[in-house]
CSV table of C-alpha atoms in Angstrom, one decimal:
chain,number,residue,atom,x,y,z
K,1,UNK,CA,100.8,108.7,63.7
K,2,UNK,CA,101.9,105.6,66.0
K,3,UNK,CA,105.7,107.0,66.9
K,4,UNK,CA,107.9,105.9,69.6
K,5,UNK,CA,110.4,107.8,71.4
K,6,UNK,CA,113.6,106.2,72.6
K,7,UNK,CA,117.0,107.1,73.7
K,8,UNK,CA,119.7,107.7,71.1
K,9,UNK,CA,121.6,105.0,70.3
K,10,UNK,CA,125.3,105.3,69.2
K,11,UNK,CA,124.3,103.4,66.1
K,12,UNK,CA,121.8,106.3,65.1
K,13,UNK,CA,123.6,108.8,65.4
K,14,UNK,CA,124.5,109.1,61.7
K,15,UNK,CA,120.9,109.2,60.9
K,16,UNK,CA,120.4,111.4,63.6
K,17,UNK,CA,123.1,113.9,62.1
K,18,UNK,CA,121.4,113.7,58.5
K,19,UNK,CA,117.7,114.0,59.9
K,20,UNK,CA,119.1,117.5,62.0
K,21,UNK,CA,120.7,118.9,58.7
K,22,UNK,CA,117.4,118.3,56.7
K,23,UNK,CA,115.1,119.7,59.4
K,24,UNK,CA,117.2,123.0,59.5
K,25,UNK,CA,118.4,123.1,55.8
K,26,UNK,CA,115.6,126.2,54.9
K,27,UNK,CA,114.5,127.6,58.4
K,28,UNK,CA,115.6,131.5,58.1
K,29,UNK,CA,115.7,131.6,61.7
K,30,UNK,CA,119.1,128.7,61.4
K,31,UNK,CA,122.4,128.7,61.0
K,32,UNK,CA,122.4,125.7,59.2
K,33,UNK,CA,124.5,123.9,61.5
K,34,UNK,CA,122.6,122.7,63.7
K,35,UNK,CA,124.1,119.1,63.2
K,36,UNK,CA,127.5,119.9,64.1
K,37,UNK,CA,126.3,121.2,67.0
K,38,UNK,CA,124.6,118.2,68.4
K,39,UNK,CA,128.2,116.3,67.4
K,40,UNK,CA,129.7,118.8,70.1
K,41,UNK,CA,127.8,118.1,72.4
K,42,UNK,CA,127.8,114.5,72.4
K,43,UNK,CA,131.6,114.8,73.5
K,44,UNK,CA,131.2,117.6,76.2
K,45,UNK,CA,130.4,117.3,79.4
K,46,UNK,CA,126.9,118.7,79.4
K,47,UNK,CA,125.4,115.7,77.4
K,48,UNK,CA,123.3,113.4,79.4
K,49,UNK,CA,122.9,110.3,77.2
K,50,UNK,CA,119.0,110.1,78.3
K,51,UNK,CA,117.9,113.1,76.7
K,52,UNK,CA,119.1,112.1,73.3
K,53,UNK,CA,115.9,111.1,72.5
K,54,UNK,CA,114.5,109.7,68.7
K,55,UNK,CA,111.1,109.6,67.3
K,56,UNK,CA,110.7,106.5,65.1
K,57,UNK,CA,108.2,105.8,62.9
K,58,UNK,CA,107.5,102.0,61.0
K,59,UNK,CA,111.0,101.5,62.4
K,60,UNK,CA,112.5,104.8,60.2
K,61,UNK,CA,114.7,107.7,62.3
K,62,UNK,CA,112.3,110.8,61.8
K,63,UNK,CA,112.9,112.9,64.8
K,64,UNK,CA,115.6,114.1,67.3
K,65,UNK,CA,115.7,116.2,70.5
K,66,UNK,CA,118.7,117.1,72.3
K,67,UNK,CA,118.1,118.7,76.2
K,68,UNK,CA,122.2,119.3,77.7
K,69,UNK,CA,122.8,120.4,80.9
K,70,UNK,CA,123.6,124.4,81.2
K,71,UNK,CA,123.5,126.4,84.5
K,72,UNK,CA,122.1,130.1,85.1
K,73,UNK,CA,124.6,132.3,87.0
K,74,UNK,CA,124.3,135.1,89.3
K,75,UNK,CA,126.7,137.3,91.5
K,76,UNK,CA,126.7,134.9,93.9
K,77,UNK,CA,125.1,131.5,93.2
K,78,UNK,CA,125.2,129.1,91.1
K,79,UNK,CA,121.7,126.8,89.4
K,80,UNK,CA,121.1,123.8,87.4
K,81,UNK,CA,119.0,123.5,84.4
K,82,UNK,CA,118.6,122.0,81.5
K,83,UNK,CA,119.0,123.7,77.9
K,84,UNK,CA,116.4,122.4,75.0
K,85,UNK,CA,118.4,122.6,71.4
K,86,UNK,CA,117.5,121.8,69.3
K,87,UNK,CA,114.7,119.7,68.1
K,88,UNK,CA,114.3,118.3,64.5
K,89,UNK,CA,112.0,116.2,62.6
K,90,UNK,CA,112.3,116.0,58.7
K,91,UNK,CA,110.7,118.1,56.8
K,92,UNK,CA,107.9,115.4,55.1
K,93,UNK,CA,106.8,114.8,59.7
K,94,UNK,CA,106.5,118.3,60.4
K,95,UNK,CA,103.2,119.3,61.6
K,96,UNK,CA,102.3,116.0,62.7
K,97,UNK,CA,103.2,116.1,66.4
K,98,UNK,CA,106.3,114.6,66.1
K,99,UNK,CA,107.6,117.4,67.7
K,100,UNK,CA,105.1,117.3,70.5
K,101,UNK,CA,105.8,114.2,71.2
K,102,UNK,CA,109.3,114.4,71.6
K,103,UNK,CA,109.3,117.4,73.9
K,104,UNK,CA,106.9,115.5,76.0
K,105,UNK,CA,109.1,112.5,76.6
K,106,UNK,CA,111.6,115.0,77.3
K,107,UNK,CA,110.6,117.0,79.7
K,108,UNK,CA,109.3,113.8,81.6
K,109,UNK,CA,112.8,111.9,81.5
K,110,UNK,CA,114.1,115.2,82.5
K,111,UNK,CA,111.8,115.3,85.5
K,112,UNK,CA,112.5,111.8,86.3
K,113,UNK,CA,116.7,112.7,86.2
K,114,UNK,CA,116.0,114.9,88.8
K,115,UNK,CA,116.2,118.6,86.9
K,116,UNK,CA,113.8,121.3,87.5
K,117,UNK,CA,113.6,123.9,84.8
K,118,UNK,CA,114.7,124.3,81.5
K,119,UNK,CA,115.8,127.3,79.2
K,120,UNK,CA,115.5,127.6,75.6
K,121,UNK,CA,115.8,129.8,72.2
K,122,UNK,CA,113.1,129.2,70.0
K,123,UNK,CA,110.0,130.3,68.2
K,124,UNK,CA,107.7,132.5,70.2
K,125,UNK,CA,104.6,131.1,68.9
K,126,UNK,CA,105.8,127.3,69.1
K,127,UNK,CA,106.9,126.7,72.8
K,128,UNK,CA,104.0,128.5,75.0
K,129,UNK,CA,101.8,125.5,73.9
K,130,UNK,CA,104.2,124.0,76.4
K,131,UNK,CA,103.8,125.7,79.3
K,132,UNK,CA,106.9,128.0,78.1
K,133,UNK,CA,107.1,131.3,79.5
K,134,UNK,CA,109.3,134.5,78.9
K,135,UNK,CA,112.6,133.7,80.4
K,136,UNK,CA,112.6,137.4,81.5
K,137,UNK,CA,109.4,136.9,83.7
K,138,UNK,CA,111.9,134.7,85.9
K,139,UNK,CA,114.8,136.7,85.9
K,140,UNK,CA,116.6,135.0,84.0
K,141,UNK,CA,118.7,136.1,80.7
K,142,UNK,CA,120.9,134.9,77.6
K,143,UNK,CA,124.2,136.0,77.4
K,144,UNK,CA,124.0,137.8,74.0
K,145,UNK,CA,121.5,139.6,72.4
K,146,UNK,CA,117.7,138.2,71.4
K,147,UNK,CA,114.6,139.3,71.1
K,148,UNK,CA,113.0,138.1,74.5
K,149,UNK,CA,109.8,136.8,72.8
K,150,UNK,CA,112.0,134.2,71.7
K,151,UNK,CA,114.1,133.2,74.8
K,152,UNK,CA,111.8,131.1,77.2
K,153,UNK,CA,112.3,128.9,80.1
K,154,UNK,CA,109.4,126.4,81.9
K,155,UNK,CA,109.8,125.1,85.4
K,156,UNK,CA,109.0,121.1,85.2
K,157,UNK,CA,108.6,121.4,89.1
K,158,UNK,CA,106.3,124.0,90.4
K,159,UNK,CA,108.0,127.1,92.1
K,160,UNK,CA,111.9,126.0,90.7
K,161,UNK,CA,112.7,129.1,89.3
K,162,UNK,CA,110.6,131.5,91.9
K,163,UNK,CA,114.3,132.4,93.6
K,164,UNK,CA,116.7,132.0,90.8
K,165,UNK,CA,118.0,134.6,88.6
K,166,UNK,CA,120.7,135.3,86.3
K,167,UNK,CA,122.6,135.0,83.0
K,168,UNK,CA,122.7,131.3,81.3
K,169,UNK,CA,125.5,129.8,81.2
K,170,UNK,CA,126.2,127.6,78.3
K,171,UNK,CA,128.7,124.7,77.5
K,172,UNK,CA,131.7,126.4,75.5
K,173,UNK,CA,130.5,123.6,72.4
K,174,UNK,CA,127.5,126.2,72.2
K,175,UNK,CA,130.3,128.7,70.7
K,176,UNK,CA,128.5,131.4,72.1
């Protein structure tokens, strides 16, 4: 499949919303509401307009990912990352690498913005591919209770999360 990944624009962001709500609408791991969270975060602070990122295909909306900025807390300090959440492609693309792609282009405009790492909740089978690791094996947690197999975290520059540890610390438009 020729796709190509671009920034959001405001003017998709309606097909964006319907695409989200169609990739989650039968996933047992989801809350279903996956769309209305990628609304909230659009208006926070956390939202970095260059990590909206759409996968087209013959000029059709049939992909989104979402990275927003989150930070990983300790006694004393204070780190930057990135938090991945979520990614959708409708359900007639899945399979197809659409969702490959998009990470891809992620994690390099991420790289390029200048952040280091980044932390999400996902499938335990799906991320690793990646270069996804236990988020444990860094020392670093999730502020509520998940199976760790599914909480995982990649450095995107060699060595960023060898002194960091601590309890993520999401946006409040996370509701958690």
């Amino acid at each position: 499949m020729n796709i190509d990944v671009q920034q959001e624009k405001k003017s998709d962001e309606a097909f964006v919303f319907e695409i989200i709500k169609e990739a989650f609408q039968d996933k047992e791991y989801s809350d279903q509401q996956e769309h209305f969270l990628v609304e909230r975060l659009r208006k926070s602070d956390a939202f970095i307009p260059q990590l909206s990122l759409i996968a087209r295909f013959e000029n059709q909306i049939i992909g989104h990912i979402l990275m927003t900025k989150i930070k990983i807390k300790n006694q004393g300090n204070t780190y930057d990352s990135l938090a991945l959440a979520p990614v959708s492609v409708l359900p007639k693309f899945q399979g197809k690498g659409v969702g490959t792609q998009l990470i891809k282009e992620a994690h390099k405009k991420a790289k390029e913005l200048g952040f280091d790492s980044i932390i999400l909740l996902g499938h335990k089978n799906y991320y690793p591919k990646f270069g996804y690791k236990q988020a444990h094996t860094f020392d670093i947690e999730l502020p509520f209770d998940v199976p760790k197999e599914n909480c995982m975290a990649i450095e995107l520059t060699k060595g960023a999360l060898k002194n960091i540890s601590g309890v993520v610390e999401y946006p409040k438009e996370f509701g958690f």
